[in-house]
Tab-separated table of C-alpha atoms and ligand atoms in Angstrom:
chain	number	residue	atom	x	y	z
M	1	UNK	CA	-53.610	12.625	9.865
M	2	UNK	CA	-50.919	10.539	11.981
M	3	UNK	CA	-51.133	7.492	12.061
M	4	UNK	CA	-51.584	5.482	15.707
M	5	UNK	CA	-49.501	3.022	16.587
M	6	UNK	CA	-50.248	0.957	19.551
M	7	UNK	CA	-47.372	-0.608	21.839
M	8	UNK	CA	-48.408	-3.309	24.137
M	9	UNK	CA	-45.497	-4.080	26.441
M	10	UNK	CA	-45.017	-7.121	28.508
M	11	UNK	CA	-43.274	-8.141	31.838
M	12	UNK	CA	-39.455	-9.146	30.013
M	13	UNK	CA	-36.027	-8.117	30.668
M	14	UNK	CA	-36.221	-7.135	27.003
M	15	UNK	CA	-38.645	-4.067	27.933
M	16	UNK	CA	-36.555	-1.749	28.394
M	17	UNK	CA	-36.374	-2.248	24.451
M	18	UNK	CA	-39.655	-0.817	23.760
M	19	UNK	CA	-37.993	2.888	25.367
M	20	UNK	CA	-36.443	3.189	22.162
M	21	UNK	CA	-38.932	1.662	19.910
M	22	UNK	CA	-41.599	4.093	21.222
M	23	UNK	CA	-38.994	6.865	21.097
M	24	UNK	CA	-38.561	6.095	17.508
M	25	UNK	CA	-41.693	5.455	16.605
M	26	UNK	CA	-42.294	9.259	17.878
M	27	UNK	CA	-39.968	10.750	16.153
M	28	UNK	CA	-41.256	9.680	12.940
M	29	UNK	CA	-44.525	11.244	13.703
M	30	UNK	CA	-47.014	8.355	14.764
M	31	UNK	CA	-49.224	8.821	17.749
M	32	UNK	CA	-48.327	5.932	19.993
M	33	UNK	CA	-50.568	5.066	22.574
M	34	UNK	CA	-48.581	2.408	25.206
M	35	UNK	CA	-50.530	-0.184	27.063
M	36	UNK	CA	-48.346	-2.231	29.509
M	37	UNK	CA	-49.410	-5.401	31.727
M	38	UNK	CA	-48.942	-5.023	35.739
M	39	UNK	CA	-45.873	-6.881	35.213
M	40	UNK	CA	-44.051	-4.743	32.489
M	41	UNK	CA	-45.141	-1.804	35.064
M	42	UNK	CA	-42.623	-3.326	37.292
M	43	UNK	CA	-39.413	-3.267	34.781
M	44	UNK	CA	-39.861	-0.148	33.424
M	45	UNK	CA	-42.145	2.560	34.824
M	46	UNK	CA	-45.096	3.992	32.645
M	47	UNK	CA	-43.769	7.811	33.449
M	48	UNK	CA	-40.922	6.673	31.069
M	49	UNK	CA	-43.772	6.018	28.077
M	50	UNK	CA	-45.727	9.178	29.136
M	51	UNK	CA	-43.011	11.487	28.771
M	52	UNK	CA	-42.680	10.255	24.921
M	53	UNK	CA	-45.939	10.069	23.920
M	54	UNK	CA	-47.720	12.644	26.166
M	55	UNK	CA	-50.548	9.586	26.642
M	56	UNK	CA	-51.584	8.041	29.826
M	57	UNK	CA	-50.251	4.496	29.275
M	58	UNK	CA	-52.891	2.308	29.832
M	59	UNK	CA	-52.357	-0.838	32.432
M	60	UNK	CA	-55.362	-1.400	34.544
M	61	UNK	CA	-58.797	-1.845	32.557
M	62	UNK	CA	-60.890	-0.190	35.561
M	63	UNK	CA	-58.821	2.803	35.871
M	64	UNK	CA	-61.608	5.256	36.899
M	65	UNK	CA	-59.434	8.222	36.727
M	66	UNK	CA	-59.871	7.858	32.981
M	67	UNK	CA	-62.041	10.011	30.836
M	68	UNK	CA	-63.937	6.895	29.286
M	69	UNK	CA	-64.667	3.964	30.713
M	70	UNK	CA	-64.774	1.775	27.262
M	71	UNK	CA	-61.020	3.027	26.595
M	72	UNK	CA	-59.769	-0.435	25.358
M	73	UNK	CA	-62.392	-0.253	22.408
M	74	UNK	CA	-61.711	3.533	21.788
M	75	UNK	CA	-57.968	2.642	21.422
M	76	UNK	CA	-58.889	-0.534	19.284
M	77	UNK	CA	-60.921	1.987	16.457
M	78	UNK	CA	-58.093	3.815	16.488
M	79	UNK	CA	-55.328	1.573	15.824
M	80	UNK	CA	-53.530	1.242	12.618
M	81	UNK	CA	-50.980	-1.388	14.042
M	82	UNK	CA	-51.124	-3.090	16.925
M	83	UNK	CA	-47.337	-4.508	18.130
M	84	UNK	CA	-46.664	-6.213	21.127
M	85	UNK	CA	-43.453	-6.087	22.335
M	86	UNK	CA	-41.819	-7.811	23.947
M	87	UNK	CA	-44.243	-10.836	24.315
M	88	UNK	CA	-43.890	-13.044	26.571
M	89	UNK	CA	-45.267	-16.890	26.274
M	90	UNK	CA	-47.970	-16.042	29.149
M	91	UNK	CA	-49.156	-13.087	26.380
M	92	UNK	CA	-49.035	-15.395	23.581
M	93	UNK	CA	-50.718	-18.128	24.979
M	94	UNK	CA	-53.897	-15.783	25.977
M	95	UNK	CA	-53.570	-13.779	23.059
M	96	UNK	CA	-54.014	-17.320	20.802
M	97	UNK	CA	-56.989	-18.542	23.221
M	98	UNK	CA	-59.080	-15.222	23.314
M	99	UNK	CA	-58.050	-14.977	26.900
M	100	UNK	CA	-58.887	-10.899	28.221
M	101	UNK	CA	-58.360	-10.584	31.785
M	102	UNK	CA	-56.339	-7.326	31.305
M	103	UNK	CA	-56.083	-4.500	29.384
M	104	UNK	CA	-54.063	-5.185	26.890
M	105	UNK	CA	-55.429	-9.072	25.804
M	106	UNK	CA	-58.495	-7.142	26.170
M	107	UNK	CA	-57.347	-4.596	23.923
M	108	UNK	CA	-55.500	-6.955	21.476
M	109	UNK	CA	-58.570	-9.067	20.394
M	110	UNK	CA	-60.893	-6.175	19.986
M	111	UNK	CA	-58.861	-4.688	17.590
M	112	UNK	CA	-59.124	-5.694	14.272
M	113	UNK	CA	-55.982	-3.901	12.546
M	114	UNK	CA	-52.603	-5.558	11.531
M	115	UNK	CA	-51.234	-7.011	14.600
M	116	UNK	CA	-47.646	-8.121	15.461
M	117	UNK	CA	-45.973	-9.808	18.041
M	118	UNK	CA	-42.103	-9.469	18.976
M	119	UNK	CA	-41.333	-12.875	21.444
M	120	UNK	CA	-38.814	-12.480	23.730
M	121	UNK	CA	-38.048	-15.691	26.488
M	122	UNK	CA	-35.956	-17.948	27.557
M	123	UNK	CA	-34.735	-20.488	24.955
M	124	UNK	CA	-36.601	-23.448	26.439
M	125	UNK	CA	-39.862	-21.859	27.185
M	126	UNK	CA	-39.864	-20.446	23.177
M	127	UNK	CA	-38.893	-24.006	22.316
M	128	UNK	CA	-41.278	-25.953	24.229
M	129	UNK	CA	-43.933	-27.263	21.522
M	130	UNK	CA	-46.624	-25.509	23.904
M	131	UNK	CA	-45.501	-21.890	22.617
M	132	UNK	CA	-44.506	-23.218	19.097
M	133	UNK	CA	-48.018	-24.640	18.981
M	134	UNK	CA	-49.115	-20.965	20.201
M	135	UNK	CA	-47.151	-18.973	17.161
M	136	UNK	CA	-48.519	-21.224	15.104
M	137	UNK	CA	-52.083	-20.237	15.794
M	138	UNK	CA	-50.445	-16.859	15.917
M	139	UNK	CA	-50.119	-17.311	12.109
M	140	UNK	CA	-53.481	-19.008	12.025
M	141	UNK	CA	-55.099	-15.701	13.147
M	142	UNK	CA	-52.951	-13.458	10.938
M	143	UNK	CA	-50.704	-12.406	13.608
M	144	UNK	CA	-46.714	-11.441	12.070
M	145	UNK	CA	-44.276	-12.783	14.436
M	146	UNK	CA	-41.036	-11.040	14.612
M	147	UNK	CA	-38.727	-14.050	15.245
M	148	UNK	CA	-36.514	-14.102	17.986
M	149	UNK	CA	-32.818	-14.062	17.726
M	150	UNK	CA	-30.152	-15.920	19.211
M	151	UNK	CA	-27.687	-14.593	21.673
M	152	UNK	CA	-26.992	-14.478	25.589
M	153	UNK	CA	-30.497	-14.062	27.855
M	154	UNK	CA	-30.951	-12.293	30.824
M	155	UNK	CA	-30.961	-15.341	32.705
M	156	UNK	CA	-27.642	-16.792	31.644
M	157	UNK	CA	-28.226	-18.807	28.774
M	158	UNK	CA	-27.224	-18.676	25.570
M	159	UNK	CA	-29.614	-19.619	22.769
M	160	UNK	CA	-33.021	-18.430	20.806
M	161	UNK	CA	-35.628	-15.985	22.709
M	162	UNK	CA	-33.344	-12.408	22.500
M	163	UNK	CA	-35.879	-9.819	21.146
M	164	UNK	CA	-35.463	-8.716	17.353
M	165	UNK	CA	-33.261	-5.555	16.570
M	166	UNK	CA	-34.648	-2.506	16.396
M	167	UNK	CA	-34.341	-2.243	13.228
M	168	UNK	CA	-36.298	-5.686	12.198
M	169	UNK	CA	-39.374	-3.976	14.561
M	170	UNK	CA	-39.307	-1.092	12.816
M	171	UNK	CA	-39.442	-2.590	9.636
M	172	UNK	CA	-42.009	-5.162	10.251
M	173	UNK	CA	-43.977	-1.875	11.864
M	174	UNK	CA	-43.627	-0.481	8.055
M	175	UNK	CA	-44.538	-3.800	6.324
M	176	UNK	CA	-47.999	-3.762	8.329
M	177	UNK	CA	-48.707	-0.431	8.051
M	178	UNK	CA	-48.775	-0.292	4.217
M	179	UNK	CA	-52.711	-1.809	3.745
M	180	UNK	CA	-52.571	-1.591	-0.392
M	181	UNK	CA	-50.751	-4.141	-2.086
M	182	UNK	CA	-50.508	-3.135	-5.524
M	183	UNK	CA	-48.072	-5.553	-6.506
M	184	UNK	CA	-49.128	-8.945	-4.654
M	185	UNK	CA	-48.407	-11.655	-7.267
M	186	UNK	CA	-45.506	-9.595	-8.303
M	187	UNK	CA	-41.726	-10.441	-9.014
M	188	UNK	CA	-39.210	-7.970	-8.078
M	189	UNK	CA	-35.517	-8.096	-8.474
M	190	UNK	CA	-33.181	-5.887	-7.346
M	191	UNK	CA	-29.423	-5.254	-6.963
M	192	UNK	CA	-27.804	-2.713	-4.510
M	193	UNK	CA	-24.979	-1.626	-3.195
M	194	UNK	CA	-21.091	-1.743	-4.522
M	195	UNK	CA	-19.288	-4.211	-5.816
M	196	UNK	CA	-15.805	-5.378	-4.541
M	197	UNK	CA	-13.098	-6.229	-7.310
M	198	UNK	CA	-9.849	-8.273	-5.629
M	199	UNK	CA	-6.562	-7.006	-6.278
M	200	UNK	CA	-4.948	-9.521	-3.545
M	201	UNK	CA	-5.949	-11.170	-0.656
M	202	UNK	CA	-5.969	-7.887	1.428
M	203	UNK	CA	-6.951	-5.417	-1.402
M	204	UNK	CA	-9.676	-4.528	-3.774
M	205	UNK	CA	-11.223	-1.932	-5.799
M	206	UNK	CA	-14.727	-0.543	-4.704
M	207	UNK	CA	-16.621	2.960	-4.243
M	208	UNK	CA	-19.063	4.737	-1.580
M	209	UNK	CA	-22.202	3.492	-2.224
M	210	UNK	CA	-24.059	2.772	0.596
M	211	UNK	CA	-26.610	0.543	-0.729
M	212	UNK	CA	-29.403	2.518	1.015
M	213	UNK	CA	-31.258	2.928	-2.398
M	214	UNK	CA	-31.728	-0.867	-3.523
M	215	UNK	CA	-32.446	-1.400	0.103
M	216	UNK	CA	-35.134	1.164	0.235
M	217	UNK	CA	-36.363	0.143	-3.190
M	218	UNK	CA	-36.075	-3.856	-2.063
M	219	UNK	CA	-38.522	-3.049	1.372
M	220	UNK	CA	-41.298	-0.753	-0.908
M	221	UNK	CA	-41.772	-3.213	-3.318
M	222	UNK	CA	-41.966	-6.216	-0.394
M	223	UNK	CA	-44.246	-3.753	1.508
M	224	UNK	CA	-46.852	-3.411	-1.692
M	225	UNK	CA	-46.843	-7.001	-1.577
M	226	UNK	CA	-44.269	-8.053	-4.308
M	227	UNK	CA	-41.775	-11.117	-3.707
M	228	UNK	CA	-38.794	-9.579	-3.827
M	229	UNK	CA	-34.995	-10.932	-4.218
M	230	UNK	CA	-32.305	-8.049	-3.563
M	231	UNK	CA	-28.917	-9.184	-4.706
M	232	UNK	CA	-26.628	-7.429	-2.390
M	233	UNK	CA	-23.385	-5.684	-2.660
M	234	UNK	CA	-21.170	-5.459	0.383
M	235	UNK	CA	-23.367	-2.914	2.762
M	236	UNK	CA	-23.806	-2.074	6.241
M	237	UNK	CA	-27.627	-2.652	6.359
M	238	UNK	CA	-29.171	-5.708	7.704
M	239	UNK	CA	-31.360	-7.666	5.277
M	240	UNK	CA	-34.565	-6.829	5.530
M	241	UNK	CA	-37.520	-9.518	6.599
M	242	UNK	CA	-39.503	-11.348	4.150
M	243	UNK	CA	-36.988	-10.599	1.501
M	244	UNK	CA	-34.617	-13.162	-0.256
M	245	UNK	CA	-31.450	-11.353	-0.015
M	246	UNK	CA	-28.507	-12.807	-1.904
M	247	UNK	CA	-24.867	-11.551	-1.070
M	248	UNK	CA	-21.926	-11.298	-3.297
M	249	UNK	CA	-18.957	-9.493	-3.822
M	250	UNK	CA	-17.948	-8.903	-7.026
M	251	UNK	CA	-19.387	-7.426	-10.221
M	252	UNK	CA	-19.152	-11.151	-12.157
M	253	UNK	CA	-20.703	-12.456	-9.031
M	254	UNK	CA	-23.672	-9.860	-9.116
M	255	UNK	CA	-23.869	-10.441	-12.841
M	256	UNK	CA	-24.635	-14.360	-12.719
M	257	UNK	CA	-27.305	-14.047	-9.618
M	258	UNK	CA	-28.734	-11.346	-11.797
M	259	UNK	CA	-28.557	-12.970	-15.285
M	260	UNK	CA	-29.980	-16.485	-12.762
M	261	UNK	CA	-32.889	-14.686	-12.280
M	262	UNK	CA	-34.026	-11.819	-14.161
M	263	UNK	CA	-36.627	-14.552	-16.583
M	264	UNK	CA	-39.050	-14.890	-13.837
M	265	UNK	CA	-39.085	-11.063	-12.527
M	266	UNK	CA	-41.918	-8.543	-13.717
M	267	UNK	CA	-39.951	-5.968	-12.693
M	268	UNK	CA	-35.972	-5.344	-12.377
M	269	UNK	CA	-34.232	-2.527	-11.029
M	270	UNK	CA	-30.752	-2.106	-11.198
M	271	UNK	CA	-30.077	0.308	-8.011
M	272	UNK	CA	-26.341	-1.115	-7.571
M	273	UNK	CA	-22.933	0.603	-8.240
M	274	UNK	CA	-21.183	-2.122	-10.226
M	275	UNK	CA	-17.659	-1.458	-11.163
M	276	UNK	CA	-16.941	-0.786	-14.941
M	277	UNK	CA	-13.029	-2.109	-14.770
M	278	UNK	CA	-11.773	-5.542	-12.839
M	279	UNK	CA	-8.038	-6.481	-12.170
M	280	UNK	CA	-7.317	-8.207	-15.033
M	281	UNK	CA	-5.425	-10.663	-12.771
M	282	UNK	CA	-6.100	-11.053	-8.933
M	283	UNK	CA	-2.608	-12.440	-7.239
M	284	UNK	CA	-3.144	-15.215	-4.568
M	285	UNK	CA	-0.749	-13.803	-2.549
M	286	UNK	CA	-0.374	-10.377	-0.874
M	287	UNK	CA	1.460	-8.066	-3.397
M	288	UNK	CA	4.307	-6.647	-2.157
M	289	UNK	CA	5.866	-2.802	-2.001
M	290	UNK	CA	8.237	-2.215	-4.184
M	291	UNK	CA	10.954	0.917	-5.371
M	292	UNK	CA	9.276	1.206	-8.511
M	293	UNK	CA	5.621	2.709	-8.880
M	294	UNK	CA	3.178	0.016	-9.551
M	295	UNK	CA	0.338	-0.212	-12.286
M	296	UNK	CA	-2.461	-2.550	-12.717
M	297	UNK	CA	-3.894	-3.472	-16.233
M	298	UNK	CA	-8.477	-3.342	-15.315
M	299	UNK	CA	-10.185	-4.850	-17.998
M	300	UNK	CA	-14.004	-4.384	-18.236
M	301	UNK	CA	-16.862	-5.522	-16.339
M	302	UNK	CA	-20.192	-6.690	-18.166
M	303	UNK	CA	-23.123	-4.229	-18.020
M	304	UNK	CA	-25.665	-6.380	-16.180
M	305	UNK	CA	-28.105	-3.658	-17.057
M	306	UNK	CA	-27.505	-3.389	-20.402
M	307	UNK	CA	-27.321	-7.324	-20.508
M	308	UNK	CA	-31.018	-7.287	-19.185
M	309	UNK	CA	-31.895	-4.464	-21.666
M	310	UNK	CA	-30.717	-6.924	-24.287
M	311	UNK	CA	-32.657	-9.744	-23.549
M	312	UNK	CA	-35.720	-8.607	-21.150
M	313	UNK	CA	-38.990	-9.963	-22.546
M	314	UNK	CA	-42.220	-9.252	-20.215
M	315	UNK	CA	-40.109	-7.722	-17.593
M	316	UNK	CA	-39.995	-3.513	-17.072
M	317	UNK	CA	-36.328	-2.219	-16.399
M	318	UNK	CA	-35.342	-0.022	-13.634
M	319	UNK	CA	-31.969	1.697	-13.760
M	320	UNK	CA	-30.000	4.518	-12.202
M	321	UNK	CA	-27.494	7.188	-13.556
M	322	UNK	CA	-24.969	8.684	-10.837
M	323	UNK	CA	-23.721	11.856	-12.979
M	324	UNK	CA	-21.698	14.862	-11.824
M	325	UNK	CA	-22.579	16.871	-15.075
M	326	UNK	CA	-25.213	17.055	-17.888
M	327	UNK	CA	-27.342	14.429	-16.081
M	328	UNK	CA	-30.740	14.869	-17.851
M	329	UNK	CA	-28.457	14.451	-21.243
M	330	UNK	CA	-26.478	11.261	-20.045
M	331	UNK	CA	-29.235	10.174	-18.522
M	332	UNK	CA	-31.305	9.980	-21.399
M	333	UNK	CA	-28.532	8.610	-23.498
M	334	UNK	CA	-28.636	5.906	-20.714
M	335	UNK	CA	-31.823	5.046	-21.213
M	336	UNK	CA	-31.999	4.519	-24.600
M	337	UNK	CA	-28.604	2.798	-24.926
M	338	UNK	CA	-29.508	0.338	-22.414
M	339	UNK	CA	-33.047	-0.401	-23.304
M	340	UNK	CA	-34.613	0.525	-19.450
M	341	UNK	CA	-38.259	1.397	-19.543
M	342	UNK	CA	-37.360	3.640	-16.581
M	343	UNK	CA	-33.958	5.572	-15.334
M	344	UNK	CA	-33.430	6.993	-12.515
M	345	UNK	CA	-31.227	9.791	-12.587
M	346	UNK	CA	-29.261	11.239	-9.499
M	347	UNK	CA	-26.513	13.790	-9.456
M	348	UNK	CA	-23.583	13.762	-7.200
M	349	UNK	CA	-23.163	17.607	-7.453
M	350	UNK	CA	-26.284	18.267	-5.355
M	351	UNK	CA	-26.738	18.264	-1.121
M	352	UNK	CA	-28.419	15.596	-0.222
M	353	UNK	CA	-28.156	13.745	-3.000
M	354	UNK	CA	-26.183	10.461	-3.779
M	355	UNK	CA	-24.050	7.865	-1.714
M	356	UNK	CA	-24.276	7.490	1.920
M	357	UNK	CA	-27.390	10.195	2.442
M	358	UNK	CA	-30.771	9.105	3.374
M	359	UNK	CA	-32.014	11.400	0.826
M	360	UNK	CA	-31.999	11.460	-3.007
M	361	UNK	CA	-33.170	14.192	-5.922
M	362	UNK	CA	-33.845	12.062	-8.641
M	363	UNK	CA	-35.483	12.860	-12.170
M	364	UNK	CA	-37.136	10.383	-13.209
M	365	UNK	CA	-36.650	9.625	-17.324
M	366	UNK	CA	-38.713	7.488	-19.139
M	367	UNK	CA	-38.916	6.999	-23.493
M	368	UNK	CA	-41.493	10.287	-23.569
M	369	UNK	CA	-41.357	11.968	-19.659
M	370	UNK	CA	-38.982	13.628	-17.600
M	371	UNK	CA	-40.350	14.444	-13.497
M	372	UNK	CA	-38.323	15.694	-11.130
M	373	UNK	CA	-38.524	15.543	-7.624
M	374	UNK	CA	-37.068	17.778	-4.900
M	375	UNK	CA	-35.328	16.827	-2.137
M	376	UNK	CA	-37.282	13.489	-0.287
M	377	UNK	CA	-35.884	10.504	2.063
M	378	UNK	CA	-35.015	7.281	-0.298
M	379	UNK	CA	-38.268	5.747	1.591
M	380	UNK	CA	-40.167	7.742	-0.045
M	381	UNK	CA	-38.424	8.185	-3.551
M	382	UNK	CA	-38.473	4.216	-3.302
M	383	UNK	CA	-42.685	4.400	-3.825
M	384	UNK	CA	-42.619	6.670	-6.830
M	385	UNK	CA	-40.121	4.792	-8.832
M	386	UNK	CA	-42.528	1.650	-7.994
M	387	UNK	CA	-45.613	3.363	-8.764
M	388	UNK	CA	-44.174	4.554	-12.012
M	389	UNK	CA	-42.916	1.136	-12.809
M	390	UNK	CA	-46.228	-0.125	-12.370
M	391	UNK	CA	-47.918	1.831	-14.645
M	392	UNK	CA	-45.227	1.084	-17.088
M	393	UNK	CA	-46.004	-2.683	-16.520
M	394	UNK	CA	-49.885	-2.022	-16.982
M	395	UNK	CA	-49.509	-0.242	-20.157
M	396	UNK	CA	-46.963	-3.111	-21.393
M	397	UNK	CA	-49.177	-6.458	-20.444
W	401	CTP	N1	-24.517	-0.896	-14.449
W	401	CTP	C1	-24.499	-2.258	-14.597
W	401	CTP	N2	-23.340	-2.927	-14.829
W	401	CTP	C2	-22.184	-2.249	-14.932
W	401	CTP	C3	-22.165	-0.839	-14.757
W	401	CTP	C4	-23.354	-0.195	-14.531
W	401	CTP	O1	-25.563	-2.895	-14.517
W	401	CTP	N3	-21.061	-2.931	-15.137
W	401	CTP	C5	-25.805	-0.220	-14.236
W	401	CTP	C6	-25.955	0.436	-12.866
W	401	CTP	O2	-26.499	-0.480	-11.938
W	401	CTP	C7	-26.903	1.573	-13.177
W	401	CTP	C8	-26.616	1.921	-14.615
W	401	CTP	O3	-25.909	0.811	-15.155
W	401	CTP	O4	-28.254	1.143	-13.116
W	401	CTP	C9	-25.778	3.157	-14.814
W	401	CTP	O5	-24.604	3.096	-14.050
W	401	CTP	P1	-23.560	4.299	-14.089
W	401	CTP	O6	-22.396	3.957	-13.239
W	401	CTP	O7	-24.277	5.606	-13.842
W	401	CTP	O8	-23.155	4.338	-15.623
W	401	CTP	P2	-22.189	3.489	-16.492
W	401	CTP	O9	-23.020	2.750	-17.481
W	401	CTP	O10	-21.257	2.671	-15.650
W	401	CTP	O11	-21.408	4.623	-17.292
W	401	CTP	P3	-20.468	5.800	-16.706
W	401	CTP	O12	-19.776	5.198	-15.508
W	401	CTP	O13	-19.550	6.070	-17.845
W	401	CTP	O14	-21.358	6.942	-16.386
């Protein structure tokens, strides 16, 4: 059954926002219902919302055209998230205080599911210790807030009170919506994403990955309620909330954040495409052409994952194999070579497989099993490499 999503709109520039969000939110098959205050009604009109979701927004709580007259308690049962955004500091302020005098504060408190607010105001009215004595009682009531970002407002400042991404709603939307947390208490780490090895100043060694795996991996595990560090190659990807994300560069780099941390972990997966060979020498200055061909002497990289293999104690060990032949066999070889409880084995030579794609077709190896999956989005892959790991960690401790 799809799952219903409730988008509570507010009178802000930042409305016009909440188009896309819904649009998205569509698209990946929730039923979004759209309630909107009188004032968001006169930014963007509700036809706009009804076209996507083929719902009557709701706006006025005596609408007598409607087919029940209880609707904001029929939408409440319903609800599996409840996200208001934008919100303004008028919406916060009621929403704190129990304050219903329209449909949607009347909406908000009688629904008991995971709520979240997105603010979006002018710098000095999210400043002023009235609203951050507001989000505070927003945490107080188990509210999420999805901070605010800084950048230029609508009226002419430049400062905090810019409405998150799109992306950061839609990820915060996925945090809530995931009720069992399996791993709360938990320890992830995870790396992603290539590394970059300098030649010079202006050029370095590197490959395609697109870091969408770890990152995948990194927001499942944060979602089941782990606390999760991701130690980041380059990527295009913004970091995801509620995650520690540490950047680097280089495969030494990834290997001391790793090597840092890995003691406390219960679980590390090694999702990143490290490089194997280094420059041997980086020069400080920008090498220059010459007549002659040019050759540069790579010397090798450590194998962070067989490094953890080595010296894990408590901790279960994710890795991956990118192969464009005999996969199953070098994964396996893998496996056992570097001591992983779990590989993760993906093959270049297949459509929608590997760098860059949102999907993967992994097989999954561990010491006795072998499962292979068809064709699914890395989302989803991400939740049955964790739920394997975690019966691997249950049958360890
Ligand atoms: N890996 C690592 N450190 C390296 C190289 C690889 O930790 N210096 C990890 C990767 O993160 C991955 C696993 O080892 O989890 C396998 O990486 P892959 O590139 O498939 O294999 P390699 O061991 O590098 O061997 P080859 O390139 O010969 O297949």
């Amino acid at each position: 059954m799809k799952k219903t999503i409730v988008v509570g709109i507010t009178g802000c520039v930042g409305a016009f926002k909440s188009v896309q969000l819904v649009s998205d939110l569509v698209k990946k098959d929730f039923d979004v219902e759209v309630i909107m205050t009188q004032n968001a009604t006169q930014f963007i009109a509700p036809l706009q919302f009804e076209s996507l979701t083929h719902h009557r927004v709701m706006s006025d709580t005596f609408d007598r055209q409607h087919s029940y007259s209880t609707q904001h308690i029929s939408i409440a049962q319903k609800a599996d998230l409840f996200i208001v955004v934008p919100a303004t500091a008028n919406f916060i302020a009621k929403a704190v205080h129990g304050i219903c005098d329209d449909m949607l504060t009347t909406t908000f408190l009688a629904c008991d599911c995971p709520k979240l607010i997105a603010p979006a105001m002018n710098t000095k009215m999210y400043t002023n210790p009235v609203t951050q004595d507001n989000l505070r009682l927003c945490e107080k009531y188990g509210y999420d807030i999805i901070s605010p970002v800084s950048g230029h407002l609508a009226c002419g400042d430049t400062g905090i009170g810019k409405l998150a991404a799109l992306d950061q709603l839609m990820d915060a939307i996925e945090e809530g919506l995931v009720k069992e947390k399996p791993l709360n208490g938990k320890k992830v780490l995870i790396n992603a994403g290539p590394t970059r090895e300098k030649i010079d100043p202006v050029r370095f060694l590197s490959n395609h990955s697109s870091g969408k795996m770890g990152y995948s991996l990194a927001k499942a595990a944060r979602n089941l309620g782990a606390e999760v560090t991701l130690v980041s190659g380059p990527t295009q990807l913004k970091a995801p909330r509620n995650i520690d994300v540490i950047h680097i560069e280089s495969a030494e780099e990834m290997f001391q954040e790793m090597t840092k941390r890995y003691k406390e972990a219960d679980m590390i997966i090694c999702a990143a495409a490290v490089a194997d060979y280094t420059p041997e020498h980086t020069s400080n200055q920008k090498i220059k052409k010459q007549e002659n061909d040019l050759s540069l002497t790579l010397k090798k990289t450590q194998d962070i994952l067989k490094y953890l293999g080595e010296h894990k104690t408590h901790q279960v060990l994710c890795g991956f194999a990118m192969e464009t032949e005999n996969e199953i066999e070098n994964g396996r070889q893998k496996l056992l070579s570097k001591n992983c409880d779990l590989l993760v084995v993906n093959s270049l030579n297949k459509a929608g497989a590997g760098f860059q794609y949102d999907t993967n077709i992994a097989t999954l190896l561990t010491k006795d099993e072998q499962i292979n999956y068809d064709i699914m989005s890395k989302d989803e892959l991400a939740y049955h490499i964790l739920s394997k790991l975690e019966v691997l960690y249950a049958a360890r401790h």
